[in-house]
Backbone as XML, in Angstrom:
<?xml version="1.0"?>
<chain id="A" units="angstrom">
  <residue number="1" name="MET">
    <atom name="N" x="91.582" y="68.048" z="32.893"/>
    <atom name="CA" x="90.541" y="68.404" z="33.486"/>
    <atom name="C" x="89.786" y="69.717" z="34.093"/>
  </residue>
  <residue number="2" name="GLU">
    <atom name="N" x="90.769" y="70.044" z="35.310"/>
    <atom name="CA" x="90.295" y="70.974" z="35.486"/>
    <atom name="C" x="90.330" y="72.124" z="34.686"/>
  </residue>
  <residue number="3" name="GLN">
    <atom name="N" x="91.574" y="71.865" z="34.023"/>
    <atom name="CA" x="91.521" y="73.162" z="33.184"/>
    <atom name="C" x="90.291" y="73.291" z="31.962"/>
  </residue>
  <residue number="4" name="GLU">
    <atom name="N" x="90.178" y="72.222" z="31.200"/>
    <atom name="CA" x="87.989" y="72.213" z="30.356"/>
    <atom name="C" x="87.004" y="72.444" z="31.374"/>
  </residue>
  <residue number="5" name="SER">
    <atom name="N" x="87.129" y="72.449" z="33.060"/>
    <atom name="CA" x="86.016" y="73.410" z="33.475"/>
    <atom name="C" x="86.176" y="74.794" z="33.487"/>
  </residue>
  <residue number="6" name="GLN">
    <atom name="N" x="87.599" y="75.098" z="34.214"/>
    <atom name="CA" x="87.935" y="76.473" z="34.069"/>
    <atom name="C" x="87.159" y="77.019" z="32.801"/>
  </residue>
  <residue number="7" name="LEU">
    <atom name="N" x="87.963" y="76.561" z="31.841"/>
    <atom name="CA" x="88.061" y="76.961" z="30.884"/>
    <atom name="C" x="85.857" y="77.177" z="30.084"/>
  </residue>
  <residue number="8" name="SER">
    <atom name="N" x="85.281" y="75.970" z="30.624"/>
    <atom name="CA" x="84.002" y="76.560" z="30.066"/>
    <atom name="C" x="82.968" y="77.138" z="30.980"/>
  </residue>
  <residue number="9" name="HIS">
    <atom name="N" x="83.625" y="77.092" z="32.150"/>
    <atom name="CA" x="83.352" y="78.753" z="32.938"/>
    <atom name="C" x="83.267" y="79.734" z="32.709"/>
  </residue>
  <residue number="10" name="GLU">
    <atom name="N" x="84.610" y="80.180" z="31.685"/>
    <atom name="CA" x="84.673" y="81.058" z="31.248"/>
    <atom name="C" x="84.354" y="81.283" z="30.305"/>
  </residue>
  <residue number="11" name="SER">
    <atom name="N" x="83.684" y="79.983" z="28.827"/>
    <atom name="CA" x="83.917" y="80.927" z="28.104"/>
    <atom name="C" x="81.660" y="81.367" z="28.444"/>
  </residue>
  <residue number="12" name="VAL">
    <atom name="N" x="81.363" y="80.802" z="29.354"/>
    <atom name="CA" x="79.206" y="80.875" z="29.792"/>
    <atom name="C" x="79.717" y="82.498" z="29.639"/>
  </residue>
  <residue number="13" name="ASP">
    <atom name="N" x="80.847" y="83.502" z="30.611"/>
    <atom name="CA" x="81.316" y="84.673" z="30.946"/>
    <atom name="C" x="80.990" y="85.939" z="29.596"/>
  </residue>
  <residue number="14" name="HIS">
    <atom name="N" x="81.455" y="84.930" z="28.594"/>
    <atom name="CA" x="81.802" y="85.434" z="27.269"/>
    <atom name="C" x="81.088" y="85.095" z="26.502"/>
  </residue>
  <residue number="15" name="GLN">
    <atom name="N" x="80.030" y="84.704" z="26.409"/>
    <atom name="CA" x="78.499" y="84.964" z="25.348"/>
    <atom name="C" x="78.577" y="85.677" z="24.622"/>
  </residue>
  <residue number="16" name="VAL">
    <atom name="N" x="78.360" y="85.764" z="23.098"/>
    <atom name="CA" x="77.458" y="86.917" z="22.608"/>
    <atom name="C" x="77.151" y="86.558" z="21.167"/>
  </residue>
  <residue number="17" name="ASP">
    <atom name="N" x="76.485" y="87.111" z="20.534"/>
    <atom name="CA" x="76.908" y="87.079" z="18.587"/>
    <atom name="C" x="77.862" y="87.868" z="18.276"/>
  </residue>
  <residue number="18" name="HIS">
    <atom name="N" x="77.639" y="86.686" z="16.998"/>
    <atom name="CA" x="78.999" y="87.736" z="15.699"/>
    <atom name="C" x="79.255" y="88.582" z="15.327"/>
  </residue>
  <residue number="19" name="PRO">
    <atom name="N" x="79.604" y="89.392" z="14.911"/>
    <atom name="CA" x="79.565" y="90.837" z="14.040"/>
    <atom name="C" x="80.541" y="90.296" z="13.121"/>
  </residue>
  <residue number="20" name="ALA">
    <atom name="N" x="79.642" y="92.092" z="12.066"/>
    <atom name="CA" x="80.641" y="92.093" z="10.715"/>
    <atom name="C" x="82.058" y="92.217" z="11.280"/>
  </residue>
  <residue number="21" name="ASP">
    <atom name="N" x="83.025" y="91.681" z="10.527"/>
    <atom name="CA" x="84.284" y="91.780" z="10.418"/>
    <atom name="C" x="85.259" y="91.254" z="9.205"/>
  </residue>
  <residue number="22" name="HIS">
    <atom name="N" x="85.628" y="91.595" z="9.162"/>
    <atom name="CA" x="86.669" y="90.908" z="7.497"/>
    <atom name="C" x="86.881" y="89.562" z="6.894"/>
  </residue>
  <residue number="23" name="HIS">
    <atom name="N" x="86.056" y="89.015" z="7.938"/>
    <atom name="CA" x="86.116" y="87.738" z="7.734"/>
    <atom name="C" x="84.657" y="86.934" z="7.397"/>
  </residue>
  <residue number="24" name="GLY">
    <atom name="N" x="83.550" y="87.816" z="6.384"/>
    <atom name="CA" x="82.517" y="87.328" z="6.324"/>
    <atom name="C" x="81.017" y="88.169" z="7.016"/>
  </residue>
  <residue number="25" name="ASP">
    <atom name="N" x="80.492" y="87.997" z="6.703"/>
    <atom name="CA" x="78.832" y="88.761" z="6.852"/>
    <atom name="C" x="78.817" y="87.764" z="8.320"/>
  </residue>
  <residue number="26" name="HIS">
    <atom name="N" x="78.658" y="89.041" z="9.529"/>
    <atom name="CA" x="78.260" y="88.893" z="11.040"/>
    <atom name="C" x="76.852" y="89.078" z="11.237"/>
  </residue>
  <residue number="27" name="HIS">
    <atom name="N" x="76.874" y="89.251" z="12.660"/>
    <atom name="CA" x="75.977" y="90.034" z="13.491"/>
    <atom name="C" x="76.839" y="91.684" z="13.743"/>
  </residue>
  <residue number="28" name="ALA">
    <atom name="N" x="76.030" y="92.822" z="13.185"/>
    <atom name="CA" x="76.325" y="94.238" z="13.801"/>
    <atom name="C" x="76.948" y="94.159" z="14.749"/>
  </residue>
  <residue number="29" name="SER">
    <atom name="N" x="77.050" y="93.473" z="16.399"/>
    <atom name="CA" x="77.447" y="93.731" z="17.176"/>
    <atom name="C" x="79.085" y="93.415" z="17.783"/>
  </residue>
  <residue number="30" name="GLY">
    <atom name="N" x="79.456" y="93.044" z="17.193"/>
    <atom name="CA" x="80.956" y="92.430" z="17.742"/>
    <atom name="C" x="81.636" y="91.120" z="17.144"/>
  </residue>
  <residue number="31" name="HIS">
    <atom name="N" x="82.387" y="91.349" z="17.624"/>
    <atom name="CA" x="82.988" y="89.633" z="17.736"/>
    <atom name="C" x="82.288" y="89.242" z="18.917"/>
  </residue>
  <residue number="32" name="GLY">
    <atom name="N" x="82.479" y="87.691" z="18.767"/>
    <atom name="CA" x="82.402" y="86.367" z="19.527"/>
    <atom name="C" x="82.483" y="87.438" z="21.191"/>
  </residue>
  <residue number="33" name="TYR">
    <atom name="N" x="83.882" y="87.627" z="21.324"/>
    <atom name="CA" x="84.042" y="88.323" z="22.467"/>
    <atom name="C" x="84.015" y="89.476" z="22.964"/>
  </residue>
  <residue number="34" name="VAL">
    <atom name="N" x="83.738" y="89.974" z="22.376"/>
    <atom name="CA" x="83.056" y="91.801" z="22.981"/>
    <atom name="C" x="82.285" y="91.781" z="24.051"/>
  </residue>
  <residue number="35" name="ASP">
    <atom name="N" x="81.362" y="90.763" z="24.817"/>
    <atom name="CA" x="81.092" y="90.986" z="25.669"/>
    <atom name="C" x="82.471" y="90.503" z="27.350"/>
  </residue>
  <residue number="36" name="GLY">
    <atom name="N" x="83.167" y="89.860" z="26.545"/>
    <atom name="CA" x="84.311" y="89.678" z="27.434"/>
    <atom name="C" x="85.604" y="90.179" z="27.041"/>
  </residue>
  <residue number="37" name="ARG">
    <atom name="N" x="85.573" y="91.303" z="26.334"/>
    <atom name="CA" x="86.996" y="92.045" z="25.963"/>
    <atom name="C" x="87.064" y="92.344" z="27.657"/>
  </residue>
  <residue number="38" name="ALA">
    <atom name="N" x="86.757" y="93.203" z="27.850"/>
    <atom name="CA" x="87.146" y="93.865" z="29.428"/>
    <atom name="C" x="87.992" y="92.690" z="30.621"/>
  </residue>
  <residue number="39" name="GLU">
    <atom name="N" x="87.501" y="91.677" z="29.922"/>
    <atom name="CA" x="88.323" y="90.171" z="31.159"/>
    <atom name="C" x="88.710" y="89.982" z="29.894"/>
  </residue>
  <residue number="40" name="TYR">
    <atom name="N" x="89.235" y="89.982" z="28.957"/>
    <atom name="CA" x="90.679" y="89.366" z="27.576"/>
    <atom name="C" x="91.744" y="90.299" z="28.368"/>
  </residue>
  <residue number="41" name="VAL">
    <atom name="N" x="91.380" y="91.723" z="28.169"/>
    <atom name="CA" x="92.722" y="93.247" z="27.842"/>
    <atom name="C" x="93.207" y="92.304" z="29.800"/>
  </residue>
  <residue number="42" name="ARG">
    <atom name="N" x="92.135" y="92.432" z="30.555"/>
    <atom name="CA" x="92.442" y="92.041" z="32.669"/>
    <atom name="C" x="94.019" y="90.845" z="31.903"/>
  </residue>
  <residue number="43" name="ARG">
    <atom name="N" x="93.546" y="89.689" z="31.497"/>
    <atom name="CA" x="94.254" y="88.777" z="31.390"/>
    <atom name="C" x="95.510" y="89.373" z="30.831"/>
  </residue>
  <residue number="44" name="LEU">
    <atom name="N" x="95.973" y="89.628" z="29.397"/>
    <atom name="CA" x="96.524" y="89.924" z="28.516"/>
    <atom name="C" x="97.719" y="90.812" z="29.448"/>
  </residue>
  <residue number="45" name="LYS">
    <atom name="N" x="97.204" y="91.676" z="30.243"/>
    <atom name="CA" x="97.689" y="92.412" z="30.846"/>
    <atom name="C" x="98.395" y="91.703" z="31.539"/>
  </residue>
  <residue number="46" name="ARG">
    <atom name="N" x="97.879" y="90.938" z="32.661"/>
    <atom name="CA" x="98.340" y="90.327" z="33.742"/>
    <atom name="C" x="99.937" y="89.639" z="32.891"/>
  </residue>
  <residue number="47" name="ILE">
    <atom name="N" x="99.364" y="88.584" z="31.357"/>
    <atom name="CA" x="100.279" y="87.991" z="30.621"/>
    <atom name="C" x="101.501" y="88.725" z="30.524"/>
  </residue>
  <residue number="48" name="GLU">
    <atom name="N" x="100.985" y="90.079" z="30.392"/>
    <atom name="CA" x="102.043" y="90.779" z="29.718"/>
    <atom name="C" x="103.740" y="90.924" z="31.175"/>
  </residue>
  <residue number="49" name="GLY">
    <atom name="N" x="102.851" y="91.592" z="32.463"/>
    <atom name="CA" x="103.345" y="91.477" z="33.120"/>
    <atom name="C" x="104.550" y="90.768" z="33.751"/>
  </residue>
  <residue number="50" name="GLN">
    <atom name="N" x="104.056" y="89.594" z="33.807"/>
    <atom name="CA" x="104.426" y="88.352" z="33.619"/>
    <atom name="C" x="105.826" y="88.023" z="32.664"/>
  </residue>
  <residue number="51" name="ALA">
    <atom name="N" x="105.654" y="88.289" z="31.417"/>
    <atom name="CA" x="106.872" y="88.748" z="30.778"/>
    <atom name="C" x="108.143" y="89.616" z="31.376"/>
  </residue>
  <residue number="52" name="ARG">
    <atom name="N" x="107.263" y="90.712" z="31.289"/>
    <atom name="CA" x="107.652" y="91.968" z="32.094"/>
    <atom name="C" x="109.288" y="91.113" z="33.149"/>
  </residue>
  <residue number="53" name="GLY">
    <atom name="N" x="108.722" y="90.675" z="33.578"/>
    <atom name="CA" x="109.045" y="89.794" z="35.472"/>
    <atom name="C" x="110.024" y="88.939" z="34.478"/>
  </residue>
  <residue number="54" name="LEU">
    <atom name="N" x="109.362" y="88.491" z="33.538"/>
    <atom name="CA" x="111.104" y="87.460" z="32.796"/>
    <atom name="C" x="112.062" y="88.496" z="32.783"/>
  </residue>
  <residue number="55" name="GLN">
    <atom name="N" x="112.281" y="89.060" z="32.032"/>
    <atom name="CA" x="113.281" y="90.236" z="31.514"/>
    <atom name="C" x="113.852" y="90.687" z="33.083"/>
  </residue>
  <residue number="56" name="ARG">
    <atom name="N" x="113.476" y="91.285" z="33.822"/>
    <atom name="CA" x="113.331" y="91.568" z="35.096"/>
    <atom name="C" x="113.973" y="90.701" z="35.537"/>
  </residue>
  <residue number="57" name="MET">
    <atom name="N" x="114.189" y="89.383" z="35.535"/>
    <atom name="CA" x="114.749" y="87.975" z="36.250"/>
    <atom name="C" x="116.031" y="87.959" z="35.402"/>
  </residue>
  <residue number="58" name="VAL">
    <atom name="N" x="115.584" y="88.144" z="34.096"/>
    <atom name="CA" x="116.713" y="87.833" z="33.036"/>
    <atom name="C" x="118.106" y="88.748" z="34.155"/>
  </residue>
  <residue number="59" name="GLU">
    <atom name="N" x="117.658" y="90.684" z="33.776"/>
    <atom name="CA" x="118.584" y="91.525" z="34.000"/>
    <atom name="C" x="119.312" y="91.663" z="35.038"/>
  </residue>
  <residue number="60" name="THR">
    <atom name="N" x="118.043" y="90.429" z="36.098"/>
    <atom name="CA" x="118.907" y="90.656" z="37.846"/>
    <atom name="C" x="119.972" y="89.099" z="38.285"/>
  </residue>
  <residue number="61" name="ASP">
    <atom name="N" x="119.856" y="87.906" z="36.904"/>
    <atom name="CA" x="121.366" y="87.302" z="37.044"/>
    <atom name="C" x="119.716" y="86.226" z="37.887"/>
  </residue>
  <residue number="62" name="GLN">
    <atom name="N" x="119.026" y="86.277" z="37.641"/>
    <atom name="CA" x="118.222" y="84.915" z="38.650"/>
    <atom name="C" x="118.325" y="84.291" z="38.518"/>
  </residue>
  <residue number="63" name="TYR">
    <atom name="N" x="118.704" y="82.627" z="39.348"/>
    <atom name="CA" x="118.758" y="81.246" z="38.740"/>
    <atom name="C" x="117.405" y="80.779" z="37.105"/>
  </residue>
  <residue number="64" name="CYS">
    <atom name="N" x="118.035" y="80.493" z="37.043"/>
    <atom name="CA" x="117.636" y="79.622" z="35.665"/>
    <atom name="C" x="116.417" y="78.521" z="36.305"/>
  </residue>
  <residue number="65" name="ILE">
    <atom name="N" x="116.538" y="77.821" z="37.241"/>
    <atom name="CA" x="115.324" y="77.194" z="37.443"/>
    <atom name="C" x="114.184" y="77.936" z="37.467"/>
  </residue>
  <residue number="66" name="ASP">
    <atom name="N" x="114.262" y="79.271" z="38.359"/>
    <atom name="CA" x="113.562" y="80.343" z="38.549"/>
    <atom name="C" x="112.369" y="80.717" z="37.336"/>
  </residue>
  <residue number="67" name="ILE">
    <atom name="N" x="113.505" y="81.174" z="36.576"/>
    <atom name="CA" x="113.318" y="81.939" z="35.330"/>
    <atom name="C" x="112.525" y="80.738" z="34.008"/>
  </residue>
  <residue number="68" name="LEU">
    <atom name="N" x="113.023" y="79.327" z="34.298"/>
    <atom name="CA" x="111.801" y="78.561" z="33.526"/>
    <atom name="C" x="110.615" y="77.975" z="34.009"/>
  </residue>
  <residue number="69" name="THR">
    <atom name="N" x="110.418" y="78.000" z="35.807"/>
    <atom name="CA" x="109.562" y="78.268" z="36.272"/>
    <atom name="C" x="108.806" y="79.075" z="35.956"/>
  </residue>
  <residue number="70" name="GLN">
    <atom name="N" x="109.056" y="80.431" z="35.731"/>
    <atom name="CA" x="108.072" y="81.419" z="35.681"/>
    <atom name="C" x="108.284" y="81.433" z="33.871"/>
  </residue>
  <residue number="71" name="VAL">
    <atom name="N" x="108.542" y="81.181" z="33.109"/>
    <atom name="CA" x="108.286" y="80.986" z="31.685"/>
    <atom name="C" x="107.492" y="79.470" z="31.429"/>
  </residue>
  <residue number="72" name="SER">
    <atom name="N" x="107.368" y="78.696" z="32.408"/>
    <atom name="CA" x="105.906" y="78.011" z="32.142"/>
    <atom name="C" x="104.339" y="78.569" z="32.431"/>
  </residue>
  <residue number="73" name="ALA">
    <atom name="N" x="105.010" y="79.156" z="33.756"/>
    <atom name="CA" x="103.578" y="80.303" z="34.586"/>
    <atom name="C" x="103.529" y="80.740" z="32.931"/>
  </residue>
  <residue number="74" name="VAL">
    <atom name="N" x="104.192" y="81.818" z="32.351"/>
    <atom name="CA" x="103.673" y="82.530" z="31.119"/>
    <atom name="C" x="102.765" y="81.610" z="30.458"/>
  </residue>
  <residue number="75" name="THR">
    <atom name="N" x="103.622" y="80.890" z="29.560"/>
    <atom name="CA" x="103.065" y="79.889" z="28.265"/>
    <atom name="C" x="101.395" y="79.152" z="29.113"/>
  </residue>
  <residue number="76" name="ARG">
    <atom name="N" x="101.332" y="78.502" z="30.348"/>
    <atom name="CA" x="100.619" y="78.494" z="30.615"/>
    <atom name="C" x="98.948" y="79.445" z="30.251"/>
  </residue>
  <residue number="77" name="ALA">
    <atom name="N" x="99.281" y="80.896" z="30.883"/>
    <atom name="CA" x="98.513" y="81.597" z="30.761"/>
    <atom name="C" x="98.060" y="82.162" z="29.548"/>
  </residue>
  <residue number="78" name="LEU">
    <atom name="N" x="99.219" y="82.048" z="28.575"/>
    <atom name="CA" x="99.173" y="82.432" z="27.166"/>
    <atom name="C" x="98.279" y="81.149" z="26.163"/>
  </residue>
  <residue number="79" name="GLU">
    <atom name="N" x="98.312" y="79.780" z="26.429"/>
    <atom name="CA" x="97.931" y="78.915" z="26.481"/>
    <atom name="C" x="95.738" y="78.493" z="26.666"/>
  </residue>
  <residue number="80" name="SER">
    <atom name="N" x="95.440" y="78.747" z="27.794"/>
    <atom name="CA" x="94.617" y="79.268" z="28.451"/>
    <atom name="C" x="93.875" y="80.254" z="28.007"/>
  </residue>
  <residue number="81" name="PHE">
    <atom name="N" x="94.356" y="81.410" z="27.559"/>
    <atom name="CA" x="94.211" y="82.681" z="27.329"/>
    <atom name="C" x="93.274" y="82.675" z="25.224"/>
  </residue>
  <residue number="82" name="ALA">
    <atom name="N" x="94.527" y="81.551" z="24.518"/>
    <atom name="CA" x="94.221" y="81.207" z="23.285"/>
    <atom name="C" x="92.998" y="80.000" z="23.476"/>
  </residue>
  <residue number="83" name="LEU">
    <atom name="N" x="92.793" y="79.669" z="24.051"/>
    <atom name="CA" x="92.010" y="78.099" z="23.826"/>
    <atom name="C" x="90.375" y="79.000" z="24.821"/>
  </residue>
  <residue number="84" name="ALA">
    <atom name="N" x="90.411" y="79.872" z="25.691"/>
    <atom name="CA" x="89.400" y="80.540" z="26.003"/>
    <atom name="C" x="88.788" y="81.801" z="24.678"/>
  </residue>
  <residue number="85" name="MET">
    <atom name="N" x="89.430" y="81.780" z="23.986"/>
    <atom name="CA" x="89.201" y="82.608" z="22.564"/>
    <atom name="C" x="88.512" y="81.592" z="21.698"/>
  </residue>
  <residue number="86" name="LEU">
    <atom name="N" x="89.454" y="80.746" z="21.205"/>
    <atom name="CA" x="89.165" y="80.174" z="20.824"/>
    <atom name="C" x="87.717" y="78.944" z="20.570"/>
  </residue>
  <residue number="87" name="GLU">
    <atom name="N" x="87.346" y="79.179" z="21.821"/>
    <atom name="CA" x="86.163" y="78.806" z="22.258"/>
    <atom name="C" x="85.433" y="79.518" z="21.843"/>
  </residue>
  <residue number="88" name="ASP">
    <atom name="N" x="85.605" y="81.154" z="22.227"/>
    <atom name="CA" x="84.039" y="81.792" z="21.740"/>
    <atom name="C" x="84.615" y="82.074" z="19.849"/>
  </residue>
  <residue number="89" name="HIS">
    <atom name="N" x="85.103" y="81.815" z="19.199"/>
    <atom name="CA" x="84.882" y="81.427" z="18.314"/>
    <atom name="C" x="83.763" y="80.336" z="17.647"/>
  </residue>
  <residue number="90" name="LEU">
    <atom name="N" x="84.567" y="79.647" z="18.255"/>
    <atom name="CA" x="84.011" y="78.667" z="17.760"/>
    <atom name="C" x="82.165" y="78.396" z="18.596"/>
  </residue>
  <residue number="91" name="ARG">
    <atom name="N" x="81.993" y="79.414" z="19.519"/>
    <atom name="CA" x="80.568" y="79.557" z="19.301"/>
    <atom name="C" x="80.267" y="80.194" z="19.178"/>
  </residue>
  <residue number="92" name="HIS">
    <atom name="N" x="80.376" y="81.175" z="18.318"/>
    <atom name="CA" x="80.185" y="82.597" z="17.914"/>
    <atom name="C" x="80.011" y="82.064" z="16.172"/>
  </residue>
  <residue number="93" name="CYS">
    <atom name="N" x="81.331" y="82.840" z="16.059"/>
    <atom name="CA" x="81.528" y="83.259" z="14.864"/>
    <atom name="C" x="81.197" y="82.062" z="14.040"/>
  </residue>
  <residue number="94" name="VAL">
    <atom name="N" x="81.693" y="80.423" z="14.533"/>
    <atom name="CA" x="81.676" y="79.630" z="13.813"/>
    <atom name="C" x="80.144" y="78.631" z="13.665"/>
  </residue>
  <residue number="95" name="ALA">
    <atom name="N" x="79.455" y="79.310" z="15.196"/>
    <atom name="CA" x="77.879" y="78.552" z="15.430"/>
    <atom name="C" x="77.151" y="78.982" z="14.505"/>
  </residue>
  <residue number="96" name="ARG">
    <atom name="N" x="77.576" y="80.571" z="14.291"/>
    <atom name="CA" x="76.738" y="81.151" z="13.021"/>
    <atom name="C" x="76.910" y="81.197" z="11.550"/>
  </residue>
  <residue number="97" name="ALA">
    <atom name="N" x="77.964" y="80.726" z="11.657"/>
    <atom name="CA" x="78.247" y="80.435" z="9.846"/>
    <atom name="C" x="77.572" y="79.429" z="9.741"/>
  </residue>
  <residue number="98" name="THR">
    <atom name="N" x="77.530" y="77.815" z="10.681"/>
    <atom name="CA" x="76.891" y="76.727" z="10.592"/>
    <atom name="C" x="75.705" y="76.787" z="10.513"/>
  </residue>
  <residue number="99" name="VAL">
    <atom name="N" x="74.950" y="77.949" z="10.632"/>
    <atom name="CA" x="73.278" y="78.104" z="11.057"/>
    <atom name="C" x="72.843" y="78.694" z="9.303"/>
  </residue>
  <residue number="100" name="ALA">
    <atom name="N" x="73.906" y="79.196" z="8.800"/>
    <atom name="CA" x="73.627" y="80.274" z="7.651"/>
    <atom name="C" x="74.095" y="79.055" z="6.988"/>
  </residue>
  <residue number="101" name="GLY">
    <atom name="N" x="75.011" y="78.334" z="6.725"/>
    <atom name="CA" x="74.886" y="77.481" z="5.969"/>
    <atom name="C" x="75.754" y="77.311" z="4.682"/>
  </residue>
  <residue number="102" name="GLY">
    <atom name="N" x="76.335" y="76.951" z="3.791"/>
    <atom name="CA" x="76.699" y="77.530" z="2.574"/>
    <atom name="C" x="78.572" y="77.481" z="2.674"/>
  </residue>
  <residue number="103" name="ASP">
    <atom name="N" x="78.700" y="78.054" z="1.859"/>
    <atom name="CA" x="80.288" y="78.591" z="2.290"/>
    <atom name="C" x="80.666" y="79.542" z="3.336"/>
  </residue>
  <residue number="104" name="GLU">
    <atom name="N" x="79.849" y="80.188" z="3.773"/>
    <atom name="CA" x="80.593" y="80.364" z="5.326"/>
    <atom name="C" x="80.765" y="79.943" z="6.056"/>
  </residue>
  <residue number="105" name="ALA">
    <atom name="N" x="79.999" y="78.475" z="6.376"/>
    <atom name="CA" x="80.317" y="78.122" z="6.798"/>
    <atom name="C" x="81.383" y="76.974" z="7.121"/>
  </residue>
  <residue number="106" name="GLU">
    <atom name="N" x="81.642" y="75.868" z="5.726"/>
    <atom name="CA" x="82.803" y="75.111" z="5.200"/>
    <atom name="C" x="84.038" y="76.463" z="5.739"/>
  </residue>
  <residue number="107" name="ALA">
    <atom name="N" x="83.781" y="77.712" z="4.992"/>
    <atom name="CA" x="84.408" y="78.751" z="5.162"/>
    <atom name="C" x="85.421" y="78.791" z="6.747"/>
  </residue>
  <residue number="108" name="LYS">
    <atom name="N" x="84.096" y="78.879" z="7.314"/>
    <atom name="CA" x="84.676" y="78.665" z="9.222"/>
    <atom name="C" x="85.050" y="77.824" z="9.813"/>
  </residue>
  <residue number="109" name="ILE">
    <atom name="N" x="84.549" y="76.181" z="9.209"/>
    <atom name="CA" x="85.199" y="75.356" z="9.880"/>
    <atom name="C" x="86.286" y="75.366" z="9.579"/>
  </residue>
  <residue number="110" name="THR">
    <atom name="N" x="87.448" y="75.303" z="8.516"/>
    <atom name="CA" x="88.406" y="75.543" z="7.903"/>
    <atom name="C" x="89.349" y="76.054" z="8.468"/>
  </residue>
  <residue number="111" name="GLU">
    <atom name="N" x="88.675" y="77.801" z="8.637"/>
    <atom name="CA" x="89.231" y="78.596" z="9.194"/>
    <atom name="C" x="89.993" y="78.244" z="10.649"/>
  </residue>
  <residue number="112" name="ALA">
    <atom name="N" x="88.788" y="77.932" z="11.828"/>
    <atom name="CA" x="88.877" y="77.255" z="12.874"/>
    <atom name="C" x="89.670" y="76.035" z="12.901"/>
  </residue>
  <residue number="113" name="SER">
    <atom name="N" x="90.123" y="74.633" z="11.722"/>
    <atom name="CA" x="90.923" y="73.433" z="11.864"/>
    <atom name="C" x="92.046" y="74.123" z="12.116"/>
  </residue>
  <residue number="114" name="ALA">
    <atom name="N" x="92.542" y="75.335" z="10.793"/>
    <atom name="CA" x="94.097" y="76.089" z="10.902"/>
    <atom name="C" x="94.054" y="76.336" z="12.051"/>
  </residue>
  <residue number="115" name="ALA">
    <atom name="N" x="93.185" y="77.364" z="12.868"/>
    <atom name="CA" x="93.834" y="78.051" z="14.046"/>
    <atom name="C" x="94.128" y="76.983" z="15.390"/>
  </residue>
  <residue number="116" name="ILE">
    <atom name="N" x="93.063" y="75.472" z="15.099"/>
    <atom name="CA" x="92.783" y="74.645" z="16.154"/>
    <atom name="C" x="95.016" y="73.984" z="16.014"/>
  </residue>
  <residue number="117" name="ALA">
    <atom name="N" x="94.705" y="73.857" z="14.472"/>
    <atom name="CA" x="96.644" y="73.327" z="14.445"/>
    <atom name="C" x="98.041" y="74.116" z="14.697"/>
  </residue>
  <residue number="118" name="ARG">
    <atom name="N" x="97.453" y="75.701" z="14.411"/>
    <atom name="CA" x="99.007" y="76.174" z="14.627"/>
    <atom name="C" x="98.329" y="76.161" z="16.289"/>
  </residue>
  <residue number="119" name="LEU">
    <atom name="N" x="97.706" y="76.058" z="16.981"/>
    <atom name="CA" x="97.918" y="76.269" z="18.576"/>
    <atom name="C" x="97.871" y="74.624" z="19.280"/>
  </residue>
  <residue number="120" name="VAL">
    <atom name="N" x="97.813" y="73.418" z="18.541"/>
    <atom name="CA" x="98.647" y="72.697" z="19.657"/>
    <atom name="C" x="99.912" y="72.160" z="18.492"/>
  </residue>
  <residue number="121" name="ARG">
    <atom name="N" x="100.148" y="72.910" z="17.389"/>
    <atom name="CA" x="101.849" y="72.711" z="17.177"/>
    <atom name="C" x="102.619" y="73.704" z="17.723"/>
  </residue>
  <residue number="122" name="SER">
    <atom name="N" x="101.873" y="74.134" z="18.233"/>
    <atom name="CA" x="102.814" y="75.691" z="19.041"/>
    <atom name="C" x="103.069" y="75.155" z="20.825"/>
  </residue>
</chain>
């Protein structure tokens, strides 16, 4: 529940119109995450630092449980990032396609469903 409220708060900060890309016709302003790009990059850099920290922990022969605890933290950070990105995609790319209707809407819904299935399996 706490993660959902955090995700909802984050997604409000990232709302934007979706643009032209290789996945169909869109508004020319950019992907749904474009306004939140700096925040997404910041989060990814933090995750990268955590992953490098894991490497250092293994190289310096740290205790197994400490390494596993750090793995859990990196995993949660990646899951949170993925959920925020998915929410932006749903709010922008899928919503825009749904308004347009037709084959584009069906394609975006199918694409989003497949992405959700991949996230659930991971």
